[in-house]
Short mmCIF file of C-alpha atoms and ligand atoms in Angstrom, two decimals:
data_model
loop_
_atom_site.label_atom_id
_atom_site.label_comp_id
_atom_site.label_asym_id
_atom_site.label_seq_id
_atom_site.Cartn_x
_atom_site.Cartn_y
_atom_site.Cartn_z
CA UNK A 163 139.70 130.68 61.66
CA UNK A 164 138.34 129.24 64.88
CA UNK A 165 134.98 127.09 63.51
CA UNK A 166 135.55 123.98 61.26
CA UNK A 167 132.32 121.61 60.75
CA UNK A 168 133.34 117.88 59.99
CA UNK A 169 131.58 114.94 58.73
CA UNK A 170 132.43 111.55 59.10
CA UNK A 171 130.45 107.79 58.84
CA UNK A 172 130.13 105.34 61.06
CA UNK A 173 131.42 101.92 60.39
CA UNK A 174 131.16 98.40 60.62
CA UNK A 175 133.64 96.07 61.42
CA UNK A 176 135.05 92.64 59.24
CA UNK A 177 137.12 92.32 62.21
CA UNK A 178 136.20 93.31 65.94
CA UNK A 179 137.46 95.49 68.08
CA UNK A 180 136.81 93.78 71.55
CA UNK A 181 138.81 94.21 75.06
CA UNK A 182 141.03 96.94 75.14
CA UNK A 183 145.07 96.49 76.10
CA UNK A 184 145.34 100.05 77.45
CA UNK A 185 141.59 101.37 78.37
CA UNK A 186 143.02 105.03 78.78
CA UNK A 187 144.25 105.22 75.56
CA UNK A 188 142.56 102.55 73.81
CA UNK A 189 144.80 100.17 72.62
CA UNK A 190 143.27 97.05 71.41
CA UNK A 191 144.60 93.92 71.83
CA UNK A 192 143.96 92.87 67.99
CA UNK A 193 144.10 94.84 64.31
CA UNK A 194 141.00 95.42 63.20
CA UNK A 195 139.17 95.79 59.27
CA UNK A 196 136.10 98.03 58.19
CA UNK A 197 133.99 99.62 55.73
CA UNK A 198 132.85 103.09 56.51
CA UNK A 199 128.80 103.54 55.96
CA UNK A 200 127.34 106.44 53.57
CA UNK A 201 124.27 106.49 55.55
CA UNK A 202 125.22 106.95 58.66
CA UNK A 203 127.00 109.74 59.93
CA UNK A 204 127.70 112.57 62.44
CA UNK A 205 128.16 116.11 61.40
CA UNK A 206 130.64 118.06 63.85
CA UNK A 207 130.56 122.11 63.94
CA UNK A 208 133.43 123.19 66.88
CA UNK A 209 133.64 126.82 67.89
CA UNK A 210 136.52 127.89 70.09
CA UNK A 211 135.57 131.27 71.53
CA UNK A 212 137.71 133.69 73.77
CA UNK A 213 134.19 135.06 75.88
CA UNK A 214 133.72 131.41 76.83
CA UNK A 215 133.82 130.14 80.50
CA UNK A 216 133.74 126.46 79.93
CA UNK A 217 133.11 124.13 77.04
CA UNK A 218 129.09 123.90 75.95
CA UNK A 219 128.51 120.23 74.22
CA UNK A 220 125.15 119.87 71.93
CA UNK A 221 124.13 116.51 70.56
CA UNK A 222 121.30 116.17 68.74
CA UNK A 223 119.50 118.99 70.23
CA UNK A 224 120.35 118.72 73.57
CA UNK A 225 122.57 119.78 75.71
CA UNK A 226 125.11 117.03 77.13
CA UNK A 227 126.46 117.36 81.00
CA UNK A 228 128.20 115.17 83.26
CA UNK A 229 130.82 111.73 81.72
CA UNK A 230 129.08 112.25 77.85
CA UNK A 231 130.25 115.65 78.35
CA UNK A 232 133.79 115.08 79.90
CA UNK A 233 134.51 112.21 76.91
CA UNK A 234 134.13 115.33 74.77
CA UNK A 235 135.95 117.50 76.85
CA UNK A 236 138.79 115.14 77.08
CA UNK A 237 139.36 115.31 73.07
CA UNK A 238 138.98 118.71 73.07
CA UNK A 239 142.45 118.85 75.97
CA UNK A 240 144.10 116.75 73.53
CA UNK A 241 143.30 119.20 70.69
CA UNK A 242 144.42 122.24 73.14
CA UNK A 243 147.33 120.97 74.34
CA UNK A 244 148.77 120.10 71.02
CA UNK A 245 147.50 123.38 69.57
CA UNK A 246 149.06 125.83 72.61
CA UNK A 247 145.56 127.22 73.57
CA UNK A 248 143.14 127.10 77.10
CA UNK A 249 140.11 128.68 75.05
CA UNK A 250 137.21 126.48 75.62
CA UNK A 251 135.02 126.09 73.23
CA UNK A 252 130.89 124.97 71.55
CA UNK A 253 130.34 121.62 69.89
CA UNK A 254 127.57 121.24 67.79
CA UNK A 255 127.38 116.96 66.77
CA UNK A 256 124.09 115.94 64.58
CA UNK A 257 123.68 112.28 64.32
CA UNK A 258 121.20 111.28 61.42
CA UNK A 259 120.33 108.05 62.79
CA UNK A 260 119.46 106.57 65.96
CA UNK A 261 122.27 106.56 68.43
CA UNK A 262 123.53 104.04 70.51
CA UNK A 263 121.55 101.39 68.66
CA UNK A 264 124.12 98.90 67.69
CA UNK A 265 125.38 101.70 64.82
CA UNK A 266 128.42 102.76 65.90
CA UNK A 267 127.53 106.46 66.44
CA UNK A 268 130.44 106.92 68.70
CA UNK A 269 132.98 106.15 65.54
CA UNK A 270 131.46 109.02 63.58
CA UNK A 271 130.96 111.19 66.22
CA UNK A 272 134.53 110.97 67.97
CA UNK A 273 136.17 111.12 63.77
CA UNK A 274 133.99 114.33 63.10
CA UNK A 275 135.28 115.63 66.25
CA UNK A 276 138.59 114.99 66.16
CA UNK A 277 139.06 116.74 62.62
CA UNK A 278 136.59 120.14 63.58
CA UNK A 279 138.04 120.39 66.70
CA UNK A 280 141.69 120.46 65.31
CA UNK A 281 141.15 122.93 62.39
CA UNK A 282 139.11 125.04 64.54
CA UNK A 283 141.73 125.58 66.98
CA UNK A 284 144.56 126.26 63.73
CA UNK A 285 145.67 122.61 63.56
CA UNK A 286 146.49 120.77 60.52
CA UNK A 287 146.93 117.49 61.13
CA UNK A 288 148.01 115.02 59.08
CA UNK A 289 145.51 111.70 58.49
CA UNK A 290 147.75 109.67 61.02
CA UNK A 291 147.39 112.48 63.83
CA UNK A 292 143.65 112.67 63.41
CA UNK A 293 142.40 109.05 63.39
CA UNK A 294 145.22 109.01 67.01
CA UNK A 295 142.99 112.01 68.27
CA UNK A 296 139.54 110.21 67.08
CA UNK A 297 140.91 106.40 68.68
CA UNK A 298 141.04 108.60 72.17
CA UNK A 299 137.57 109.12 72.31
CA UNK A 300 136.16 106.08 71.02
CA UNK A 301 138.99 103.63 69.88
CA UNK A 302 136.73 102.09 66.49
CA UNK A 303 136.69 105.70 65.87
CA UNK A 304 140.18 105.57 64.33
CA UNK A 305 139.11 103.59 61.43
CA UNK A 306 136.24 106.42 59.96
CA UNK A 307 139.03 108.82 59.26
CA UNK A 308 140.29 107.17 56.03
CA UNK A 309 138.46 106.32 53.06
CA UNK A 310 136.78 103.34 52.03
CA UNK A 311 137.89 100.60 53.92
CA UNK A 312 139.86 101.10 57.36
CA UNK A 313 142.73 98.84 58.81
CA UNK A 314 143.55 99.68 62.47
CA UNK A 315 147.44 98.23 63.35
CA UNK A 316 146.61 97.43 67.00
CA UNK A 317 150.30 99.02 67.58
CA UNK A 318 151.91 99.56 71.02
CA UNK A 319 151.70 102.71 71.74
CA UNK A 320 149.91 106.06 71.25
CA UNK A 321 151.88 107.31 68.32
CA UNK A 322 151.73 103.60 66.69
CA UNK A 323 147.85 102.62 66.71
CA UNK A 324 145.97 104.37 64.45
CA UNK A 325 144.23 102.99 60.81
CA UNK A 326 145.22 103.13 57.21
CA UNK A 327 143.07 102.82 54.01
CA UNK A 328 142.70 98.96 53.23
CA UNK A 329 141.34 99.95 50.01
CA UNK A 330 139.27 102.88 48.43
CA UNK A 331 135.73 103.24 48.00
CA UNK A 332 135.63 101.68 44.37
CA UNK A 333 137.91 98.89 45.59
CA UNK A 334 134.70 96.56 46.29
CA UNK A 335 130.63 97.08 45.35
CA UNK A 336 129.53 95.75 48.85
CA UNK A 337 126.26 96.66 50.37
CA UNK A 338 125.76 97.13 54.29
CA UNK A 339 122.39 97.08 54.74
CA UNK A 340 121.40 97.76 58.69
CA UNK A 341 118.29 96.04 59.80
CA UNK A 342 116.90 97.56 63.09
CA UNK A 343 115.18 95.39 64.82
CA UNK A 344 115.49 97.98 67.66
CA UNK A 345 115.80 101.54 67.91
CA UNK A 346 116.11 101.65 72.01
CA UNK A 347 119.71 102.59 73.59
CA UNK A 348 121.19 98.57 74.01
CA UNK A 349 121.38 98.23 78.18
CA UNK A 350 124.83 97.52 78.20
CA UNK A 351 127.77 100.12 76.30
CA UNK A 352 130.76 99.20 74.24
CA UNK A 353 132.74 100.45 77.40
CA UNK A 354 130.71 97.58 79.46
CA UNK A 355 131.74 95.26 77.09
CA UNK A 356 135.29 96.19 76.13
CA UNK A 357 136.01 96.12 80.26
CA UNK A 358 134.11 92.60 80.94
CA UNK A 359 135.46 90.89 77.21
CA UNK A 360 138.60 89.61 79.31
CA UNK A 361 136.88 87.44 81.56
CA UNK A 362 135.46 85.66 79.03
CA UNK A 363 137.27 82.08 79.12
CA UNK A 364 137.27 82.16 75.52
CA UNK A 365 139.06 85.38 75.29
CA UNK A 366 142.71 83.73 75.22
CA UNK A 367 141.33 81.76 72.47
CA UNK A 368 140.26 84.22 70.51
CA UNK A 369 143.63 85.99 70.37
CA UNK A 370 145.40 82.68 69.40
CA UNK A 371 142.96 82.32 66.40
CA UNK A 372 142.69 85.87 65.08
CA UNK A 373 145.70 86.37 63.33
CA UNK A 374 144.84 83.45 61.12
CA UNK A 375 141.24 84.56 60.33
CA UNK A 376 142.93 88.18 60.11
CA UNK A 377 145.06 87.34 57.29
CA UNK A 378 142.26 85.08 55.62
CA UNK A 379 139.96 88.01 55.63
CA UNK A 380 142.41 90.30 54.21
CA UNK A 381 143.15 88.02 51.81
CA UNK A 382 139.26 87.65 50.57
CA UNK A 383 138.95 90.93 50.45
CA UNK A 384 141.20 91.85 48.48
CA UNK A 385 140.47 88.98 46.09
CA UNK A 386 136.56 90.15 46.03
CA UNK A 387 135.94 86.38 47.25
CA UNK A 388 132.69 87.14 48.85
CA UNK A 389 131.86 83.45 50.00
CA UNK A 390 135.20 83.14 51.89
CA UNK A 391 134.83 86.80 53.24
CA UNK A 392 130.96 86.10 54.15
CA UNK A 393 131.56 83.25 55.88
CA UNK A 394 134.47 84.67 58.21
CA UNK A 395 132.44 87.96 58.39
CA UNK A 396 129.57 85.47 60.06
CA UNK A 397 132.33 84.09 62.36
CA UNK A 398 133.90 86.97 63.90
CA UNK A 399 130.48 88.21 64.45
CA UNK A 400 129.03 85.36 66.45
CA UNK A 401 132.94 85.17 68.29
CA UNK A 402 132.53 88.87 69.60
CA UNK A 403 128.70 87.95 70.95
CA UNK A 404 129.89 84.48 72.15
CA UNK A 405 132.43 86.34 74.18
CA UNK A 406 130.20 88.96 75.60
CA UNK A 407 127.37 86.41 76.58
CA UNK A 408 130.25 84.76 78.39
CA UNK A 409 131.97 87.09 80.19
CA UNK A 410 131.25 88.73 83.80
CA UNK A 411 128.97 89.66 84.02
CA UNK A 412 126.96 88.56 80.73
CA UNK A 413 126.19 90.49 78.04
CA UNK A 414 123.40 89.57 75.94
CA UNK A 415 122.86 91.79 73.01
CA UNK A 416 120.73 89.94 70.73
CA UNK A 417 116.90 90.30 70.28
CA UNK A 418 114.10 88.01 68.64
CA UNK A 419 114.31 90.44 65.44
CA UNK A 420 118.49 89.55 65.30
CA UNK A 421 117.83 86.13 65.49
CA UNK A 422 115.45 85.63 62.80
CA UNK A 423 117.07 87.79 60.25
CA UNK A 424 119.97 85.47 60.71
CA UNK A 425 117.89 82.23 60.24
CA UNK A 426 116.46 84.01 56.93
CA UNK A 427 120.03 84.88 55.58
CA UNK A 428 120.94 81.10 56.27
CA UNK A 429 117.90 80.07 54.17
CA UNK A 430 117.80 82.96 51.67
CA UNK A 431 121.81 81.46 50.97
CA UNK A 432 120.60 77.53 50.55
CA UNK A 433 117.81 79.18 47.72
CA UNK A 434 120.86 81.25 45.65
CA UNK A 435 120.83 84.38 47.46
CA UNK A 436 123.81 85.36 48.95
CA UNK A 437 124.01 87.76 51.77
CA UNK A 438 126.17 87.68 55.21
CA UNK A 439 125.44 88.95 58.52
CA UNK A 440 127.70 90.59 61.19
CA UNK A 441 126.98 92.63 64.38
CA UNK A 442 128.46 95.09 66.70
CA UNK A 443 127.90 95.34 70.31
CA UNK A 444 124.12 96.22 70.09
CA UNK A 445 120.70 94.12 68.54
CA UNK A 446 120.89 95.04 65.17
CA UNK A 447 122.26 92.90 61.72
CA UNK A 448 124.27 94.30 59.10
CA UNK A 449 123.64 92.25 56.01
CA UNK A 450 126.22 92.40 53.50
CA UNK A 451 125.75 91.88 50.02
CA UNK A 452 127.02 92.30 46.30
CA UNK A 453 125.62 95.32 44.74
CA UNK A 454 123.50 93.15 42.49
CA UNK A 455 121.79 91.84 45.28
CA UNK A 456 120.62 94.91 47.09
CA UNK A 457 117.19 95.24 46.12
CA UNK A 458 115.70 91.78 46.36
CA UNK A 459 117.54 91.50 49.86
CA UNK A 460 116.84 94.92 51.37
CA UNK A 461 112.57 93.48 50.41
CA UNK A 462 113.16 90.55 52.09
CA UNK A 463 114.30 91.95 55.26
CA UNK A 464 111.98 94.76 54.99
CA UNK A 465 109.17 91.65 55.08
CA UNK A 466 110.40 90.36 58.23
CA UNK A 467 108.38 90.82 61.18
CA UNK A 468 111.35 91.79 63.66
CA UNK A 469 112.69 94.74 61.41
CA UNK A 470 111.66 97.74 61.94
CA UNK A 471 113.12 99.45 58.91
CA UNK A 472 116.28 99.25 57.20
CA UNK A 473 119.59 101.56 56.22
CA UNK A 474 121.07 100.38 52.91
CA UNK A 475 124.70 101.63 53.27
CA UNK A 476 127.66 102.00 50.28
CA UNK A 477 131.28 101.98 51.24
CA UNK A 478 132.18 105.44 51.94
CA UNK A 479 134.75 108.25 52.37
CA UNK A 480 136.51 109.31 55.59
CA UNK A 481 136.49 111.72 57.81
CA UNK A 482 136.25 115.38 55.92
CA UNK A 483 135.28 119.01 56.54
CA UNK A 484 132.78 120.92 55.07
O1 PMV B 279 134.90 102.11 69.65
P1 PMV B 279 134.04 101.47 70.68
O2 PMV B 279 134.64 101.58 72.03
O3 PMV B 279 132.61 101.94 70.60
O4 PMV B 279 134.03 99.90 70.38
C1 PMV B 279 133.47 99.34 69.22
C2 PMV B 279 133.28 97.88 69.39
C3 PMV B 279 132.58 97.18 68.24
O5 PMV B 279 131.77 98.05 67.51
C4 PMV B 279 131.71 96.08 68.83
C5 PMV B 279 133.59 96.50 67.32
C6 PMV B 279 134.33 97.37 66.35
O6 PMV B 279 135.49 97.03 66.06
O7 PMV B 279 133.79 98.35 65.83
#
């Protein structure tokens, strides 16, 4: 056996992942909390093969060279070293939908990854080992592996920071629906941000107040309180984006489209409907809701001038092969 295909779903973050304490290995300074996405996700086929000369890297179609490349390169050492082995080897990674547009495609794709490229080259690793692997190429990565709902323990180390299931799928019937309001690669990456998040003045700050807002979270969650939860999910979000618009340089992520589905949630919520937003580093709104609520809130949005068209998302498995 030398070919595994993986596939794993992006997520979205309750609680961010922003600045990292070790950018080599990426530790973050903070736990973190997510769902995983049954939308969105990244299929992973990795060959090793003896006749090769160097590694070949295809995503999407296309061939990858130069840092994309060496990002998956670097995983694959990982996987080599711990499996014995120099043989390089051919990564297929599918994406089906649009990268690098505020969906975290580098969580599924870094997950799927980590688990094909380990079973291809023999390995068989336990949860734990893979989501360390994944959090090496793309540290919110860490969280697809397990099902449901993911909570990263910041740790201290490599061997300590790596996520555990919150709760399984069933656990909650939230809705993540993803309104694009823009499909074009954002201008500034989650590296770019994750470097420039500690000059923000209000970083210190927001280390002094997570724990709090981490253990009221939880704590909603697991209750199924979805006004509490909503309203610290809307928090966090505008936190990260406060922090990134005030760091050094600036990082401004938001677009008209952003700002107007968030002044219709606000109003939709004063009329009965309730629905939350939150954001990662990138234009788009993910609008959570209670199962009830999909429908009438996936038309509203899909009414909205600024949206473009919208991914209605279930809470989903983990990482698996296929
Ligand atoms: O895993 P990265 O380096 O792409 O960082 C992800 C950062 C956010 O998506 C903004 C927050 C998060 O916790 O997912």
């Amino acid at each position: 056996m030398n070919k595994a295909t993986a596939v794993s779903p992006a997520n979205i973050a309750f609680i961010k992942y922003w600045g990292k304490k070790d950018s080599k290995l990426n530790i973050p300074f903070n736990d973190s909390l997510s769902m995983n996405l049954s939308e969105c996700s990244t299929t992973s086929t990795v060959v090793f093969d003896e006749s090769l000369k160097d590694d070949f890297v295809d995503i999407n179609g296309k061939n990858i060279e130069g840092d994309k490349k060496q990002r998956v390169v670097d995983i694959l050492d990982v996987v080599r070293k711990i499996a014995r082995t120099r043989v390089k080897a051919r990564v297929k990674s599918e994406n089906n939908f649009p990268t690098a547009a505020g969906i975290a495609s580098s969580a599924s794709a870094f997950s799927a990854l980590a688990l094909a490229a380990s079973w291809a080259a023999g390995l068989r690793l336990s949860n734990r080992e893979i989501s360390i692997v994944a959090r090496l190429g793309s540290g919110s990565a860490c969280r697809s592996v397990v099902d449901g709902f993911g909570y990263w323990k910041r740790g201290k180390d490599n061997r300590t920071s790596y996520a555990v299931p919150l709760a399984l799928v069933d656990y909650w019937q939230l809705r993540d629906i993803v309104a694009v309001v823009s499909k074009e690669s954002k201008k500034a990456s989650s590296t770019e941000g994750h470097e420039a998040a500690t000059t923000s003045p209000y970083f210190k700050t927001r280390l002094t107040m997570l724990p709090k807002r981490i253990k009221l979270m939880k704590g909603a969650f697991l209750a199924r309180d979805f006004s509490t939860f909503g309203q610290l999910l809307e928090e966090e979000a505008v936190d990260l984006h406060v922090m990134a618009m005030t760091s050094k340089p600036p990082i401004f992520y938001w677009n008209e489209g952003t700002v107007q589905v968030m002044k219709s949630l606000r109003k939709w919520r004063e009329e009965g409907l309730e629905a939350y937003y939150t954001m990662d580093a990138g234009a788009n709104v993910h609008i959570m809701c209670l199962a009830k609520d999909e429908k009438e809130i996936n038309k509203r949005l899909k009414k909205l001038s600024g949206v473009e068209f919208t991914i209605v998302n279930r809470p989903a498995r983990g990482t698996r092969l296929v």
